[in-house]
Amino acid sequence: MKKIGIILSVFIFMFCIGGISCYADSDISINTKIGFDGKCKLGGINPIKVTVESKNTEYSGRLNVNVGDRVYTHKVDLEKNTKKSFEFAIPIFNENDIAVDVGNDDVIDATDVSPEIYSQDTIFVGILSDKYEDYYYMNDINILDKDNVQVVKLDSTLNYTTDEIYNIDFMVLDNFSTKELTEKGQKNLQNYIKRGNIVLVGNGKYAYKNLTGVLKNLDKKINLGDGIVIPVDLENKDLINNVLQKNITPALMTKINNPVNFESNINQIKKLYNSCDNILKPKYSSLYFLIAILVIYIFLLTLSIFIKKYNKYSFLSVVVGFCVVFYCLALWGGFESTKGALASIKVYKDGLYTYNLANIYPYKKDSIDIATFNSEFLDAVDSEKYEVDLIDKKIEYTDKENYHIYSHGFEDTQSEDITISLSKDDILNGEIKNILVNKMINSFLIAGDTVINIGDIDGKEVVNINYKIDHNLRNTGDYNYIEKICKDAELNNYQRDMLEYYFYNIDDLDNVKLIGFSNENNKLKIDDKDQKIKELSMNVFDVKLKSNNYAPCETIKPVVDYGQNTEKVQEKREYVLEKGDIITLYYKIPDDLKAYNIDIFTKADTDDLYLEYFNQVTNSWEALNDLKLEEKQIYECTSKGPLSLRLTGSGRVILPQISVNGLD
């Protein structure tokens, strides 16, 4: 009996062990590759590739990527002896632990991931080369007095999302066959340049490989969108710094000094809650319709009472008939169904960039999954019980509440150009076209330091403008700037909320733009079913300005380096200086604008303010006694790079803006 008991105990123990997992240790395995050859940027959205292999058994379960408190998941189904790779674009907002596991209720296999995480102000130089190690010397370059540089290896397919490749501050392509890139890879390279980035292409001994595909026949510097492709002798190491400094773009200066704060973008989207909620409020026309139905019902009900003695079914017919009518109206209006609304900011510039908040109001459901369309990244806002699938772009909620979803995306689409002209006597004229099918309401044009009310524009309508620039936004701080635009364009509170979110979180580098609002229909996939939702869009269109060798005030926007105070800066157009503060402002004057006169505009609430410009010839800062730069000074401060101004002192100051007169 004792032996039988021992055998039975062993059997039960082995059965329990078997119940923990039906997979042997070697059946399911995972392998990970993260970042750019293991290097990630803090505050950015970084790539991670997870390969799951099933050797001797089928597998159906979940793949989880754990980034601190955030968990990103995806359903995995594998046949025997197969493996499959899954690519996530994950945010790394803190230097927290990263782990990957597979399983359902029990973890079958898990691995910790330990990338090299670099601070957000690190300049990532992306190397696209068959011999990546030949370019380590670029760790020693200096850009805008910043030497925190790190060379990173790019995947030879260049198969990155817009968010992932944003981490790369500029790119070097050498000893690489460009024509071997897939169509998607070549398109990604083109879009990267168009967004204002710089690509240095070796034109030395590997030119025969480099200058192929989309770079075929490239023999000189070219502009593509807002970016530049520069053929350069990469073996001349001393030349690299000079080339970058001379050709630096506003986009690169911005990424170095004020990179996109993805975490702030997600948190600040809460400002659009009211804009979303307002979309679902009943319109006056709907209320009038319901009141009319109610009046008719009361009239017929009263009439049926009087004729009841002639027709005993008249009263019952009216009641039953209108019950049916009201029930049908309730179903048509979404009664007993999940409802949703979307507030979207859409920026049309070399493609379409969207920044969205979806508010979802579930009906009697303890769990729900919601998928977005055309999103590169999404996250839940103000929720605790949810799972995010970054591959299928959906969120599964496991509690009943109102859901708020942040998402952003990019569509590689083409749109019509909008061009206006500025005469020498400061008259703006030209045609403003609404390229959308839908009507745009409360439209306005921002041209440097001037806002112009356009009003409503029907879909595809063309509006002629003839307006003398009156500088009505000049020397305004944040509040007065927003207030002036809202007043002139007659924006309501919900439109103002969207404008403020754009101004503080998205605001692009161009300052000639058409902005208008439209009511549209969109759709989400809720529990695997397409559902239409109403959408309020704020549409932002880049406008090209022809100005006869003249850049009006604020059409060249400064890029501001706040030094050690970057994290505490909240304003965009003003700053309160304290003793010891140093603010540096960079202005990139277009190459085709041969400046002979620069006027500087600023305003301060103090006499304790010192403004200097950097003399690139003497390599020193010099006092700027007048708010003006003449031709000799302009050469001294722009011959080797962007115009640099420096502010010191104490007190509140409106950040300096410039206008530039060029030679005919």
PDB file of N, CA and C in Angstrom, residues 532-564:
ATOM      1  N   LYS A 532     -20.281  53.592 -38.391  1.00  0.00           N
ATOM      2  CA  LYS A 532     -20.087  54.991 -38.754  1.00  0.00           C
ATOM      3  C   LYS A 532     -20.119  55.866 -37.501  1.00  0.00           C
ATOM      4  N   ILE A 533     -19.251  56.850 -37.481  1.00  0.00           N
ATOM      5  CA  ILE A 533     -19.256  57.821 -36.388  1.00  0.00           C
ATOM      6  C   ILE A 533     -19.118  59.220 -36.984  1.00  0.00           C
ATOM      7  N   LYS A 534     -19.593  60.194 -36.252  1.00  0.00           N
ATOM      8  CA  LYS A 534     -19.488  61.577 -36.705  1.00  0.00           C
ATOM      9  C   LYS A 534     -18.113  62.133 -36.337  1.00  0.00           C
ATOM     10  N   GLU A 535     -17.633  63.032 -37.186  1.00  0.00           N
ATOM     11  CA  GLU A 535     -16.284  63.564 -37.002  1.00  0.00           C
ATOM     12  C   GLU A 535     -16.272  65.076 -37.201  1.00  0.00           C
ATOM     13  N   LEU A 536     -15.570  65.773 -36.314  1.00  0.00           N
ATOM     14  CA  LEU A 536     -15.258  67.185 -36.488  1.00  0.00           C
ATOM     15  C   LEU A 536     -13.776  67.279 -36.806  1.00  0.00           C
ATOM     16  N   SER A 537     -13.460  67.840 -37.972  1.00  0.00           N
ATOM     17  CA  SER A 537     -12.066  67.921 -38.411  1.00  0.00           C
ATOM     18  C   SER A 537     -11.596  69.364 -38.442  1.00  0.00           C
ATOM     19  N   MET A 538     -10.385  69.564 -37.974  1.00  0.00           N
ATOM     20  CA  MET A 538      -9.681  70.825 -38.204  1.00  0.00           C
ATOM     21  C   MET A 538      -8.637  70.547 -39.276  1.00  0.00           C
ATOM     22  N   ASN A 539      -8.788  71.173 -40.433  1.00  0.00           N
ATOM     23  CA  ASN A 539      -7.943  70.907 -41.589  1.00  0.00           C
ATOM     24  C   ASN A 539      -6.903  72.013 -41.738  1.00  0.00           C
ATOM     25  N   VAL A 540      -5.642  71.599 -41.864  1.00  0.00           N
ATOM     26  CA  VAL A 540      -4.534  72.550 -41.989  1.00  0.00           C
ATOM     27  C   VAL A 540      -3.826  72.290 -43.316  1.00  0.00           C
ATOM     28  N   PHE A 541      -3.801  73.317 -44.178  1.00  0.00           N
ATOM     29  CA  PHE A 541      -3.193  73.184 -45.496  1.00  0.00           C
ATOM     30  C   PHE A 541      -1.975  74.093 -45.609  1.00  0.00           C
ATOM     31  N   ASP A 542      -0.881  73.529 -46.096  1.00  0.00           N
ATOM     32  CA  ASP A 542       0.312  74.321 -46.375  1.00  0.00           C
ATOM     33  C   ASP A 542       0.025  75.228 -47.578  1.00  0.00           C
ATOM     34  N   VAL A 543       0.378  76.503 -47.468  1.00  0.00           N
ATOM     35  CA  VAL A 543       0.171  77.472 -48.550  1.00  0.00           C
ATOM     36  C   VAL A 543       1.534  77.997 -48.991  1.00  0.00           C
ATOM     37  N   LYS A 544       1.797  77.947 -50.287  1.00  0.00           N
ATOM     38  CA  LYS A 544       3.063  78.444 -50.819  1.00  0.00           C
ATOM     39  C   LYS A 544       2.927  79.943 -51.086  1.00  0.00           C
ATOM     40  N   LEU A 545       3.932  80.707 -50.655  1.00  0.00           N
ATOM     41  CA  LEU A 545       3.908  82.162 -50.785  1.00  0.00           C
ATOM     42  C   LEU A 545       4.974  82.619 -51.771  1.00  0.00           C
ATOM     43  N   LYS A 546       4.523  83.301 -52.834  1.00  0.00           N
ATOM     44  CA  LYS A 546       5.443  83.943 -53.772  1.00  0.00           C
ATOM     45  C   LYS A 546       5.584  85.400 -53.343  1.00  0.00           C
ATOM     46  N   SER A 547       6.819  85.801 -52.980  1.00  0.00           N
ATOM     47  CA  SER A 547       6.940  87.107 -52.337  1.00  0.00           C
ATOM     48  C   SER A 547       8.073  87.986 -52.861  1.00  0.00           C
ATOM     49  N   ASN A 548       8.587  87.709 -54.055  1.00  0.00           N
ATOM     50  CA  ASN A 548       9.555  88.613 -54.699  1.00  0.00           C
ATOM     51  C   ASN A 548      10.738  88.967 -53.791  1.00  0.00           C
ATOM     52  N   ASN A 549      11.519  87.943 -53.431  1.00  0.00           N
ATOM     53  CA  ASN A 549      12.730  88.152 -52.630  1.00  0.00           C
ATOM     54  C   ASN A 549      12.454  88.873 -51.311  1.00  0.00           C
ATOM     55  N   TYR A 550      11.364  88.467 -50.678  1.00  0.00           N
ATOM     56  CA  TYR A 550      10.986  89.095 -49.415  1.00  0.00           C
ATOM     57  C   TYR A 550      10.314  88.046 -48.548  1.00  0.00           C
ATOM     58  N   ALA A 551      10.748  87.943 -47.314  1.00  0.00           N
ATOM     59  CA  ALA A 551      10.111  87.049 -46.351  1.00  0.00           C
ATOM     60  C   ALA A 551       9.476  87.903 -45.269  1.00  0.00           C
ATOM     61  N   PRO A 552       8.147  88.047 -45.261  1.00  0.00           N
ATOM     62  CA  PRO A 552       7.481  88.878 -44.257  1.00  0.00           C
ATOM     63  C   PRO A 552       7.705  88.349 -42.847  1.00  0.00           C
ATOM     64  N   CYS A 553       7.427  89.198 -41.881  1.00  0.00           N
ATOM     65  CA  CYS A 553       7.621  88.845 -40.481  1.00  0.00           C
ATOM     66  C   CYS A 553       6.877  87.556 -40.127  1.00  0.00           C
ATOM     67  N   GLU A 554       7.584  86.650 -39.489  1.00  0.00           N
ATOM     68  CA  GLU A 554       7.082  85.368 -38.974  1.00  0.00           C
ATOM     69  C   GLU A 554       6.870  84.299 -40.039  1.00  0.00           C
ATOM     70  N   THR A 555       7.220  84.570 -41.309  1.00  0.00           N
ATOM     71  CA  THR A 555       7.173  83.473 -42.277  1.00  0.00           C
ATOM     72  C   THR A 555       8.402  82.576 -42.130  1.00  0.00           C
ATOM     73  N   ILE A 556       9.463  83.095 -41.517  1.00  0.00           N
ATOM     74  CA  ILE A 556      10.613  82.285 -41.110  1.00  0.00           C
ATOM     75  C   ILE A 556      10.525  82.144 -39.592  1.00  0.00           C
ATOM     76  N   LYS A 557      10.158  80.971 -39.129  1.00  0.00           N
ATOM     77  CA  LYS A 557       9.931  80.775 -37.696  1.00  0.00           C
ATOM     78  C   LYS A 557      11.228  80.389 -36.998  1.00  0.00           C
ATOM     79  N   PRO A 558      11.465  80.945 -35.822  1.00  0.00           N
ATOM     80  CA  PRO A 558      12.682  80.579 -35.089  1.00  0.00           C
ATOM     81  C   PRO A 558      12.555  79.205 -34.441  1.00  0.00           C
ATOM     82  N   VAL A 559      13.676  78.520 -34.356  1.00  0.00           N
ATOM     83  CA  VAL A 559      13.785  77.301 -33.560  1.00  0.00           C
ATOM     84  C   VAL A 559      14.532  77.688 -32.293  1.00  0.00           C
ATOM     85  N   VAL A 560      13.943  77.393 -31.144  1.00  0.00           N
ATOM     86  CA  VAL A 560      14.448  77.917 -29.874  1.00  0.00           C
ATOM     87  C   VAL A 560      15.134  76.824 -29.073  1.00  0.00           C
ATOM     88  N   ASP A 561      16.336  77.139 -28.623  1.00  0.00           N
ATOM     89  CA  ASP A 561      17.074  76.264 -27.709  1.00  0.00           C
ATOM     90  C   ASP A 561      17.003  76.895 -26.321  1.00  0.00           C
ATOM     91  N   TYR A 562      16.233  76.262 -25.415  1.00  0.00           N
ATOM     92  CA  TYR A 562      16.054  76.792 -24.062  1.00  0.00           C
ATOM     93  C   TYR A 562      17.123  76.302 -23.090  1.00  0.00           C
ATOM     94  N   GLY A 563      18.089  75.569 -23.603  1.00  0.00           N
ATOM     95  CA  GLY A 563      19.153  75.076 -22.728  1.00  0.00           C
ATOM     96  C   GLY A 563      18.631  74.114 -21.686  1.00  0.00           C
ATOM     97  N   GLN A 564      18.992  74.338 -20.437  1.00  0.00           N
ATOM     98  CA  GLN A 564      18.603  73.446 -19.345  1.00  0.00           C
ATOM     99  C   GLN A 564      17.142  73.600 -18.946  1.00  0.00           C
TER     100      GLN A 564
END
